Short mmCIF file of C-alpha atoms in Angstrom, two decimals:
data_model
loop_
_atom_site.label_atom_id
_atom_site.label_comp_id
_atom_site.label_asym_id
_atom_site.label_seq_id
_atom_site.Cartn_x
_atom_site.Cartn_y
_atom_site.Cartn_z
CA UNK A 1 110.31 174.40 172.53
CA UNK A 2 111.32 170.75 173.52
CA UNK A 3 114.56 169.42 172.94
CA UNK A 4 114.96 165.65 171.69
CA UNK A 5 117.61 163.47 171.36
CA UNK A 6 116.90 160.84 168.61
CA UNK A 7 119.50 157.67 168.67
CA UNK A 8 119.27 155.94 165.21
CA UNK A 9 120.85 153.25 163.06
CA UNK A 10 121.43 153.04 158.99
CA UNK A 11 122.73 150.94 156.08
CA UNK A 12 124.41 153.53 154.92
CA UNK A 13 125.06 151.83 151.25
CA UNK A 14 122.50 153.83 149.13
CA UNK A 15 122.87 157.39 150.69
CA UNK A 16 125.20 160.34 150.20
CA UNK A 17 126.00 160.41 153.73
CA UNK A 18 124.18 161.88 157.11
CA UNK A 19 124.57 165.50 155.95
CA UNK A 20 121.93 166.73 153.62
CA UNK A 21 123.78 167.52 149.90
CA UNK A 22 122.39 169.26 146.89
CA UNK A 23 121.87 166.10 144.91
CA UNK A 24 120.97 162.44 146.53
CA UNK A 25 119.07 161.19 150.08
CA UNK A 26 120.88 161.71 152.70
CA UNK A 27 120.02 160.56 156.47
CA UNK A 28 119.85 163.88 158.17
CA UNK A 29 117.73 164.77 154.86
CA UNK A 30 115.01 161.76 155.44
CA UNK A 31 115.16 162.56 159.26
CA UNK A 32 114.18 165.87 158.76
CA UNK A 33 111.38 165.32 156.17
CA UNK A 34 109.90 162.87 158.82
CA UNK A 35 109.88 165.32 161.53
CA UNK A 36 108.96 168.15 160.08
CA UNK A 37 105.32 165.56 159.26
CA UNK A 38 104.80 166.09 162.92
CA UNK A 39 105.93 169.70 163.49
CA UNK A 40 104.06 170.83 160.75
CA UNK A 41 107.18 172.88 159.27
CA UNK A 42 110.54 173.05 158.57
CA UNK A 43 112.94 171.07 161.41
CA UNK A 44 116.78 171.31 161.66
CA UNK A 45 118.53 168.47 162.75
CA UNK A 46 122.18 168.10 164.28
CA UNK A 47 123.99 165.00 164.38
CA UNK A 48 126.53 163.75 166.24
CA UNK A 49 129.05 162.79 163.34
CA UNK A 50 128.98 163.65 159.50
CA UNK A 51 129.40 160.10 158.42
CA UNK A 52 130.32 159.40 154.89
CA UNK A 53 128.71 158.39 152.06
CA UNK A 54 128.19 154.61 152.19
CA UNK A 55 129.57 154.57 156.24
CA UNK A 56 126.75 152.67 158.49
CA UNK A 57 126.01 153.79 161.77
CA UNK A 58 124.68 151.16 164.79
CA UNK A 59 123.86 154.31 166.95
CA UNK A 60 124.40 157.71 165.74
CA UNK A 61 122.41 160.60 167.50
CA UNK A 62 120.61 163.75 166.29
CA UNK A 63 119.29 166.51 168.37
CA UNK A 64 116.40 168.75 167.54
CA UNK A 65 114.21 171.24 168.78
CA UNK A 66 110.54 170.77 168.56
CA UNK A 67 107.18 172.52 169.57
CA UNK A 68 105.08 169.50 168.98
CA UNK A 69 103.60 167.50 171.32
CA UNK A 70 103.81 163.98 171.01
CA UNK A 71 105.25 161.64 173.57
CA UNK A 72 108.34 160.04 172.39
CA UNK A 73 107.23 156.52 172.36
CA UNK A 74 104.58 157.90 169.61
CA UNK A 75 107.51 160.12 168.01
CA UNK A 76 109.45 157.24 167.71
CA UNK A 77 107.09 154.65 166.46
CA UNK A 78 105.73 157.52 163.45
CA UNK A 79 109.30 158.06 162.65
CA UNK A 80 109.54 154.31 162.10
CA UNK A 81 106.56 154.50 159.62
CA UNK A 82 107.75 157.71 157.68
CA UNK A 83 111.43 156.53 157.27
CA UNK A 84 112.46 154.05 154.55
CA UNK A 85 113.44 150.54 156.16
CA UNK A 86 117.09 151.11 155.84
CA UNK A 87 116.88 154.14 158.85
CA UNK A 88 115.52 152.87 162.01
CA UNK A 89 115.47 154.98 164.93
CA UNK A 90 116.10 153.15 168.24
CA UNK A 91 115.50 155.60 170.24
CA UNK A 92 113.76 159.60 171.14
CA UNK A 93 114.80 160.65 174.52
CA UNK A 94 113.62 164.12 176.27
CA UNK A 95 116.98 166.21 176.90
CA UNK A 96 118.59 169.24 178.54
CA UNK A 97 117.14 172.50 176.45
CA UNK A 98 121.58 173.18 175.60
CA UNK A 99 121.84 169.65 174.57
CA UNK A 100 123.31 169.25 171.44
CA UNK A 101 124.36 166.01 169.72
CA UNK A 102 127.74 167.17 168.75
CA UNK A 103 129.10 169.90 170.72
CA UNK A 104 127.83 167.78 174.11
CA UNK A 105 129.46 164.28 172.76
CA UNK A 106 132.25 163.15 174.99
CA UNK A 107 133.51 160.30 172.99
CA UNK A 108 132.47 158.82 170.09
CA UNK A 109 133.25 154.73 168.91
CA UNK A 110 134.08 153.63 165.37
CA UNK A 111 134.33 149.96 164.16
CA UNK A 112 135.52 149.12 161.54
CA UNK A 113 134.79 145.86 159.91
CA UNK A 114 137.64 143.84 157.83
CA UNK A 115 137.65 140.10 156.39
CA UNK A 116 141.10 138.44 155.35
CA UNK A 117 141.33 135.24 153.34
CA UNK A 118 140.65 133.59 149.97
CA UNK A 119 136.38 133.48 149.51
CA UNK A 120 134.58 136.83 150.03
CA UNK A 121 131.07 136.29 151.67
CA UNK A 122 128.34 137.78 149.54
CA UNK A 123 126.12 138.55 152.43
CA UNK A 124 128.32 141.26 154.13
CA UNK A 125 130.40 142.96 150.98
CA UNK A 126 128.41 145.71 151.80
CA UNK A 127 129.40 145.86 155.05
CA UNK A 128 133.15 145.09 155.14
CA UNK A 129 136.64 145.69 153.46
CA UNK A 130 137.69 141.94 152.14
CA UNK A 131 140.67 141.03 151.39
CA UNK A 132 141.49 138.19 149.70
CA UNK A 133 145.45 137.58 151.15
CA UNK A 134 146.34 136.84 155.03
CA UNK A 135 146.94 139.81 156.73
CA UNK A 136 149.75 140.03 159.99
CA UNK A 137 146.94 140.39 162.48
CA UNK A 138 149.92 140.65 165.35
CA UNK A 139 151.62 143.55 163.86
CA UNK A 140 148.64 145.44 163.10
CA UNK A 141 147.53 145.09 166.82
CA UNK A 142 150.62 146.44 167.82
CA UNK A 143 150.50 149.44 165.28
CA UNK A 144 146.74 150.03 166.47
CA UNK A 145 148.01 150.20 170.43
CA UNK A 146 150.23 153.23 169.51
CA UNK A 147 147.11 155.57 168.52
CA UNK A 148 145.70 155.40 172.44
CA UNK A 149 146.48 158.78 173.95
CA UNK A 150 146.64 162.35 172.78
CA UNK A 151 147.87 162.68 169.22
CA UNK A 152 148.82 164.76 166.13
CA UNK A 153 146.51 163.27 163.72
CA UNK A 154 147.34 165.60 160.77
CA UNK A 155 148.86 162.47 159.06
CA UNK A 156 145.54 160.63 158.81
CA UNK A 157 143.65 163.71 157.75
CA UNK A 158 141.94 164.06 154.22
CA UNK A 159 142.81 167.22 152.69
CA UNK A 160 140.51 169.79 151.89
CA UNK A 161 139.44 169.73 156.06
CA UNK A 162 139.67 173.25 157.36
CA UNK A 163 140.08 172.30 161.09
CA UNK A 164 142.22 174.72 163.87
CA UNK A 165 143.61 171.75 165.74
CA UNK A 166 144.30 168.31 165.00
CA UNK A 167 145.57 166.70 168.27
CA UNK A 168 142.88 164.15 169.41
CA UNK A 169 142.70 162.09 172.24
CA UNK A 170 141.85 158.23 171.95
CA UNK A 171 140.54 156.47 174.78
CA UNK A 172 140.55 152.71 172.69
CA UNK A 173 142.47 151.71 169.56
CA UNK A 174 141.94 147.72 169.39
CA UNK A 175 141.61 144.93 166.82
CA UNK A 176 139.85 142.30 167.37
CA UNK A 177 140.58 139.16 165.54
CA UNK A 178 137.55 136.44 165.08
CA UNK A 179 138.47 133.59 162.57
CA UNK A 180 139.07 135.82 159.69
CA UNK A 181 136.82 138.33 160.51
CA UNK A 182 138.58 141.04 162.11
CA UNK A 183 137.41 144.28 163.96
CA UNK A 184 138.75 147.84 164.51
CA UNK A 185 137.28 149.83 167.23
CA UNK A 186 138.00 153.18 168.18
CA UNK A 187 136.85 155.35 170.72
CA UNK A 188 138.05 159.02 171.29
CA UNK A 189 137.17 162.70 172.13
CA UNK A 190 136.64 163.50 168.27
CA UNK A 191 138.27 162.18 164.44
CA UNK A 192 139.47 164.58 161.51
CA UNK A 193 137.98 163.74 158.12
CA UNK A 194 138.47 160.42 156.91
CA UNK A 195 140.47 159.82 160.26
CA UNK A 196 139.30 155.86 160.27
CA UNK A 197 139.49 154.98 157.01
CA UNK A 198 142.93 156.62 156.86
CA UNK A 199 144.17 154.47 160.43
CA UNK A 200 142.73 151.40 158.75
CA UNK A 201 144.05 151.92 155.45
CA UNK A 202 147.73 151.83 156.95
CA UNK A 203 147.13 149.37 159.10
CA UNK A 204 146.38 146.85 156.49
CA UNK A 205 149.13 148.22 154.94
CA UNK A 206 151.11 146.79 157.89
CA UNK A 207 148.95 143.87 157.98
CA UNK A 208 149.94 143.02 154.62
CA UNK A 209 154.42 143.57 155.39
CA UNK A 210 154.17 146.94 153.12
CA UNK A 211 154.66 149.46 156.26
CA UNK A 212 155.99 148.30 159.71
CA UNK A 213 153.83 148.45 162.63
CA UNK A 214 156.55 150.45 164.27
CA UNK A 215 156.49 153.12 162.00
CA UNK A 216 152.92 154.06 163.04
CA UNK A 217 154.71 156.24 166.08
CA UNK A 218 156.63 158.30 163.74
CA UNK A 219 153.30 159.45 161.89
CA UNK A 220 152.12 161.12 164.88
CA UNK A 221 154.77 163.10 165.23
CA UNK A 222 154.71 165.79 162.74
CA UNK A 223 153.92 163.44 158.97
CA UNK A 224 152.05 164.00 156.23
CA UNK A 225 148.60 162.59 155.09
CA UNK A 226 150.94 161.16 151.81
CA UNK A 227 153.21 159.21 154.75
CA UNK A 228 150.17 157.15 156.14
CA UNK A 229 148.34 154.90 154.39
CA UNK A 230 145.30 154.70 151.20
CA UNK A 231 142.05 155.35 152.79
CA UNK A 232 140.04 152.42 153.46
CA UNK A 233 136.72 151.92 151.76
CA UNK A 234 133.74 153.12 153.60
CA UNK A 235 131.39 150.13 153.48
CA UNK A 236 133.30 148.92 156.47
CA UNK A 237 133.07 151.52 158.57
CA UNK A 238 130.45 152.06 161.62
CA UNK A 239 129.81 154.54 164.31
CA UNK A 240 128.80 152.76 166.96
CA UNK A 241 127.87 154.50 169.48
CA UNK A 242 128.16 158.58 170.85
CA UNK A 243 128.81 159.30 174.66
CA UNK A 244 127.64 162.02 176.50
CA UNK A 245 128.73 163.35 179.81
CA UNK B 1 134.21 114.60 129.64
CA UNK B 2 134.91 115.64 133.40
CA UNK B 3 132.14 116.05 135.91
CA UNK B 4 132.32 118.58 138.26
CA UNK B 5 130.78 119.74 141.47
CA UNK B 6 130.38 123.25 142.35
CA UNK B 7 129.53 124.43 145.50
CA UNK B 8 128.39 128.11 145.56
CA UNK B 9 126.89 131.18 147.69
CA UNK B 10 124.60 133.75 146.83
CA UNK B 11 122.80 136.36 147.75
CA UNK B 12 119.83 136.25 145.96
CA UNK B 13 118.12 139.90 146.52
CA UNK B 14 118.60 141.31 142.79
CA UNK B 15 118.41 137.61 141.09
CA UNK B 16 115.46 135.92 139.02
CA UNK B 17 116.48 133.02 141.41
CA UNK B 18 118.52 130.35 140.28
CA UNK B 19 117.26 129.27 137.50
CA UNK B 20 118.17 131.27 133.62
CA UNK B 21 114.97 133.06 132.71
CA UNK B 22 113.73 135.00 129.41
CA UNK B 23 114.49 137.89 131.39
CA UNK B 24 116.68 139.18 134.19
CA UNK B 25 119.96 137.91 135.66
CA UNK B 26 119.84 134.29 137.47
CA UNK B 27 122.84 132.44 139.08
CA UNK B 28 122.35 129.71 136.96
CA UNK B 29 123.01 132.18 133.79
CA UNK B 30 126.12 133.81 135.32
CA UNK B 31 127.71 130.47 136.43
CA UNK B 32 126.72 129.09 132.77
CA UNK B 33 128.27 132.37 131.31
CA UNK B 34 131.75 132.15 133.15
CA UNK B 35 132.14 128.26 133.13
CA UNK B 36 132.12 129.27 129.16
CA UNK B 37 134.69 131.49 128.80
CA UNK B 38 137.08 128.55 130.52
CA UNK B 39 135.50 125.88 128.66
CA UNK B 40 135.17 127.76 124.86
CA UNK B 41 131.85 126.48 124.08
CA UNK B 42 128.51 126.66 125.65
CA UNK B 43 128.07 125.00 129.29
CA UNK B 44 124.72 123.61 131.04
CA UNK B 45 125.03 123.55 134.83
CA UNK B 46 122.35 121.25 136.77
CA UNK B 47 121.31 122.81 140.41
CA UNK B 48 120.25 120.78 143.12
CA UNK B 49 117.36 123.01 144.11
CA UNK B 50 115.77 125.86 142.18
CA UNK B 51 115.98 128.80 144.63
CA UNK B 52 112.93 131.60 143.75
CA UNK B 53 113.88 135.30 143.00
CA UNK B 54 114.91 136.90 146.56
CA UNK B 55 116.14 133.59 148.41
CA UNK B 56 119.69 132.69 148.93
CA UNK B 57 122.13 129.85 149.21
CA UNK B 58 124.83 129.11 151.92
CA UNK B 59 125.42 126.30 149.95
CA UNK B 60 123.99 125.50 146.40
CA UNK B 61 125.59 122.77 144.36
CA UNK B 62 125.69 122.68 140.63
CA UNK B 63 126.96 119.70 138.19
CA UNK B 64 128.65 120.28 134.98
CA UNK B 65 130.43 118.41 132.32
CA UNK B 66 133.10 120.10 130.84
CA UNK B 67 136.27 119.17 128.93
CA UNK B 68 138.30 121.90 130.18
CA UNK B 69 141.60 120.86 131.48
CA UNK B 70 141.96 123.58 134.36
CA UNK B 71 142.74 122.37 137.99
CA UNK B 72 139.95 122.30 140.56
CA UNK B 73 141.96 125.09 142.52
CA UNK B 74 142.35 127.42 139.48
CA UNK B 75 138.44 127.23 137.96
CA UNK B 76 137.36 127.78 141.41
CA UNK B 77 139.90 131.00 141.77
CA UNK B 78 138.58 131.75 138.06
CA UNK B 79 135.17 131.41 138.50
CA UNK B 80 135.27 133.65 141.12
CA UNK B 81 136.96 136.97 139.20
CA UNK B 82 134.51 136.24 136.31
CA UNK B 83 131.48 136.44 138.81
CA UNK B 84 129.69 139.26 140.23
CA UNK B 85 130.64 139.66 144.12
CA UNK B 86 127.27 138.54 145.33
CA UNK B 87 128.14 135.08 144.09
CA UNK B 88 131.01 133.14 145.39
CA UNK B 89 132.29 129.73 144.34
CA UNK B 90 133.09 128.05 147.33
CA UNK B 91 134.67 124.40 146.41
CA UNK B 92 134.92 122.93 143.06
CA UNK B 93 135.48 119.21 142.90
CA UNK B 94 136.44 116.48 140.43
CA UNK B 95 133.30 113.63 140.90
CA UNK B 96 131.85 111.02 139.26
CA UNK B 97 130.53 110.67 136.11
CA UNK B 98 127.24 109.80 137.34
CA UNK B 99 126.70 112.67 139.81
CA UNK B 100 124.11 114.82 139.07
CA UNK B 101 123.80 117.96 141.81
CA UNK B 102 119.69 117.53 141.44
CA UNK B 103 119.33 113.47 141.71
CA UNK B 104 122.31 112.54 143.56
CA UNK B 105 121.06 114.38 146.48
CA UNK B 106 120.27 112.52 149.56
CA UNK B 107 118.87 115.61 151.08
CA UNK B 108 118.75 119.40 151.31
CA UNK B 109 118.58 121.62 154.18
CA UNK B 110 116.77 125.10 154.74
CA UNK B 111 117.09 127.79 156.76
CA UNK B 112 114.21 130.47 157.38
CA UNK B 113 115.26 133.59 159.73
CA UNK B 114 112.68 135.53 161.51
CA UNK B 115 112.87 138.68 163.99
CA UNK B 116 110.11 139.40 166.15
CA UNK B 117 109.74 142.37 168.31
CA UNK B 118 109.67 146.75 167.31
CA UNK B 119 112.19 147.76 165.47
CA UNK B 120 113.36 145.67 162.59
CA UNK B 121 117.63 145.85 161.88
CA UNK B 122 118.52 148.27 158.69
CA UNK B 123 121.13 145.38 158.47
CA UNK B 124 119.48 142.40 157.87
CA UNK B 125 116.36 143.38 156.06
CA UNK B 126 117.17 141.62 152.81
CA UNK B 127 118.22 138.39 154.92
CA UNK B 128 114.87 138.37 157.41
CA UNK B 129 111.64 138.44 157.34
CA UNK B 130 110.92 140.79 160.06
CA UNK B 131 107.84 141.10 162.16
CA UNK B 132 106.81 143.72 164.62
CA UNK B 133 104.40 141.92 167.14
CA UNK B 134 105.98 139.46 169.64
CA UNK B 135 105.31 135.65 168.31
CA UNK B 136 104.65 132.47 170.65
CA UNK B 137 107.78 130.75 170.15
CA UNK B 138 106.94 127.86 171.78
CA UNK B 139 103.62 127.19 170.16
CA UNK B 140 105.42 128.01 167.03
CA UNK B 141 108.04 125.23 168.21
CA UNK B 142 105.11 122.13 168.74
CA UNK B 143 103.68 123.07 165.09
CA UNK B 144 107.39 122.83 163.55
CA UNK B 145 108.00 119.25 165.45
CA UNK B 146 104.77 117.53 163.97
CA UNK B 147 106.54 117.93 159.97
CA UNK B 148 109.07 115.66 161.06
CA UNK B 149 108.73 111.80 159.48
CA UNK B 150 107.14 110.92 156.12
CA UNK B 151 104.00 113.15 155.26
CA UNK B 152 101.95 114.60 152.49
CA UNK B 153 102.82 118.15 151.98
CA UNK B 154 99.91 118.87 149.69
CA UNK B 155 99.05 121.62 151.26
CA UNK B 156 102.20 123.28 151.41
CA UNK B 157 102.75 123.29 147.50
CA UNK B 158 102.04 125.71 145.66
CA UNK B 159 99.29 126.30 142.59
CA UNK B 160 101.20 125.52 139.29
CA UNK B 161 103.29 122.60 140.31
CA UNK B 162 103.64 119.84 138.26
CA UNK B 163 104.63 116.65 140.40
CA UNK B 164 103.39 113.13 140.23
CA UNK B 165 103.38 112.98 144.46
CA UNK B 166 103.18 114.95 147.39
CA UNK B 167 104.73 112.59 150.13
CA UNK B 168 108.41 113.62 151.47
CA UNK B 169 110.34 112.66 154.45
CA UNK B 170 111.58 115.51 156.59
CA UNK B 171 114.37 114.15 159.47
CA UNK B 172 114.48 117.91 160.67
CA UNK B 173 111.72 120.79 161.80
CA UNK B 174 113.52 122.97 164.04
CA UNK B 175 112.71 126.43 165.23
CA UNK B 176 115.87 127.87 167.53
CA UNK B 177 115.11 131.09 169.36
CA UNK B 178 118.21 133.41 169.43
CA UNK B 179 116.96 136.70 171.76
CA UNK B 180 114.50 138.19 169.28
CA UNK B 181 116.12 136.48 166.46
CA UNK B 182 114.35 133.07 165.43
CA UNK B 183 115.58 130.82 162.63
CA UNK B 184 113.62 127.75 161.64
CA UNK B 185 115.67 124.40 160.08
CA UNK B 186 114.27 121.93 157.62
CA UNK B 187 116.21 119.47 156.25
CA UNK B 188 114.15 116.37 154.01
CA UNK B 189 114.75 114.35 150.81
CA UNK B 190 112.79 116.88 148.65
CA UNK B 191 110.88 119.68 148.64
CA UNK B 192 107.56 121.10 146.53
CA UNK B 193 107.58 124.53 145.23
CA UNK B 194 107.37 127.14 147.57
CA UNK B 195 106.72 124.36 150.41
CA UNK B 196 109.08 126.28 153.32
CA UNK B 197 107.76 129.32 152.83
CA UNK B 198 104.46 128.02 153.01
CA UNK B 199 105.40 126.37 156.00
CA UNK B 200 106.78 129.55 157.70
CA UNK B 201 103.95 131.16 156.67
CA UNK B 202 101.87 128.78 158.85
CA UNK B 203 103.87 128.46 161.74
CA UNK B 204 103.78 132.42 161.96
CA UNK B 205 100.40 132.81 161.47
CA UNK B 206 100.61 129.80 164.66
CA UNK B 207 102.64 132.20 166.37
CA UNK B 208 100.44 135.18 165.69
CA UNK B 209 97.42 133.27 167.66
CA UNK B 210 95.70 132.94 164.36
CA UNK B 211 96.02 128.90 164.13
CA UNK B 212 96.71 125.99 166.94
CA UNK B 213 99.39 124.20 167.11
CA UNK B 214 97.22 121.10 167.00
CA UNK B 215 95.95 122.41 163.53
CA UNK B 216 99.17 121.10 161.63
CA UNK B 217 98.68 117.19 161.88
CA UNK B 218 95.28 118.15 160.33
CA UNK B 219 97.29 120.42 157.72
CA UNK B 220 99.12 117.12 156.89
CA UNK B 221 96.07 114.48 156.04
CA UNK B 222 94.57 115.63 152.34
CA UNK B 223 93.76 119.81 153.70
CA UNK B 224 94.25 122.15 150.42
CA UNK B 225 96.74 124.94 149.92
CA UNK B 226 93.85 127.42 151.01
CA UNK B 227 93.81 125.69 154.67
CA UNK B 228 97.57 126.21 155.04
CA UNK B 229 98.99 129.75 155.72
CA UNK B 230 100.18 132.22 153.16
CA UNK B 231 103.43 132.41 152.10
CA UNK B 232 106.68 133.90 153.55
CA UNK B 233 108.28 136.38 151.80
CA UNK B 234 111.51 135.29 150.07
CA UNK B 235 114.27 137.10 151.48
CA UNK B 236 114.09 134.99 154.85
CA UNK B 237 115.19 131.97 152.62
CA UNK B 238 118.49 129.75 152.15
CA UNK B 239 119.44 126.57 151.02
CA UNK B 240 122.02 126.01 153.35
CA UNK B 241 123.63 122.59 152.64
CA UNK B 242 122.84 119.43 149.93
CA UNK B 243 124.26 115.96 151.12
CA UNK B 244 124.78 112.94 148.84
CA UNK B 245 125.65 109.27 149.35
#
């Protein structure tokens, strides 16, 4: 047995999310189908992060264990040809037999995508949140700067998660503001359910004078997910990229 | 009677193109259909270029007459709740009686994008024409330069058209290389039908190593549609601007 570590990006629009589901394509679903072609049976994948129906991902990693024996430049290049055009994998790297793509991730990046102002562009509606008044760019920067460090994150937790913990530790929290095009990154040591879409949804809340950014402290410290802002829509969302030690 | 100028966006992926049709949706229809509901009577808008099924606008104008009292500001903010979200009005303007989106314009400009190299973007495939072998820019770049001036485009027209001449004037043929990412500029005083996807279609297959360079003057003095190249697909396609006097 070989282990593989399989870097890959996704329009997520069309699909129920990365984790295979009863009904609907999934990613992980697809991924498998095309690697089990090669194996010639049934493959498990694991990836990295369990992103949402409709979420994209720039570089989101699966591992697997294989017996075949392809190189990966072949591996890569037949996955390529099985998958539908809106999966690409980037990348197949040989790995550590223990490495897995979630339990060995050391950080993991989100961005999240947003557009403020009047027109909506029709090229990217699938791939942002618009909205169509100004938003306080300032005071959501300065609600976003609060979330770096180790945190209760209950507050921007969906319900129905079944987690032990929910302290997390974020290494980046920063908005990035390009002519009405603004971006949300996010880089830390792992996110509840929904934990994105919830820190976006209330900071457009602040954005738009409905919360103030300096109440974004006080939902770290012991609030509940009804204190925090709507979740954000998941078109905008990305997971950029996974770190490993 | 008021003329008006709209100014419009579109992504064209699910369209018939522009222009109504027996069947399917076009942009023409949908503007038509909205423009209707402010105006209380049936509306004919006049586009400046007839954009195929698949290819989109940055910048499409239409001309209407309409009695409608409305405010430019308020049909524009109008328009835009009646239409789908993969059509945006951009600017709506009060003009002159004579304008006419079609014959008032001076000149139109194209844009073809291109990607060249492995692994084609899960992000852009509806907006690229994507193509996995490595292309001769520069060779590609000579062929593009010779269109510019006044020249029979004969054999860039497709089968079916019904025009009295083939001569137009091109002041730009511009391929810009952006790392991987190549995007190809036309701008003239008209254009036949399908003529710059025929003429992608030839400067790839120049980039490809299948044609010279040299071979387009040739392509220009009385060849045939059969001597050009074939034609690009649509989704690489927008009409990017239309100046008038």
């Amino acid at each position: 047995m070989r282990t593989l570590k399989i870097t890959l990006a996704y329009d997520g629009t069309r699909f129920v999310g990365w984790q295979r589901q009863a009904d609907g394509e999934s990613v992980q679903g697809l991924l498998e189908e095309a690697l089990a072609r090669f194996e010639g049976g049934t493959v498990t994948v694991h990836g990295a992060g369990r992103t949402d129906a409709g979420v994209h991902a720039l570089g989101q990693v699966a591992s697997v264990q294989l017996n075949c024996g392809h190189d990966v430049v072949t591996l890569a290049r037949g996955l390529n040809a099985q998958l539908p055009d809106d999966i690409r994998v980037l990348a197949v790297d040989e790995v550590a037999a223990d490495f897995h793509a979630r339990f060995s991730a050391r950080s993991k990046t989100y961005r999240y995508e947003l557009r403020h102002g009047v027109i909506a562009d029709p090229f990217e509606r699938a791939f942002v949140w618009h909205i169509s008044e100004r938003l306080n760019v300032d005071a959501m920067r300065q609600a976003a700067a609060v979330l770096t460090g180790a945190h209760d994150f209950a507050a921007f937790q969906s319900a129905g998660s079944h987690v032990s913990g929910t302290v997390r530790t974020m290494t980046q929290s920063e908005l990035r503001d390009r002519g009405g095009r603004l971006a949300y990154e996010i880089t830390g040591d792992g996110f509840l359910r929904h934990m994105v879409r919830a820190v976006v949804g209330t900071l457009v809340e602040v954005g738009r004078g409905f919360r103030q950014a300096d109440g974004m402290a006080a939902l770290l410290q012991g609030s509940t997910r009804a204190q925090a802002g709507r979740t954000a829509p998941p078109q905008g969302l990305f997971l950029v990229r996974v770190d490993y030690h």
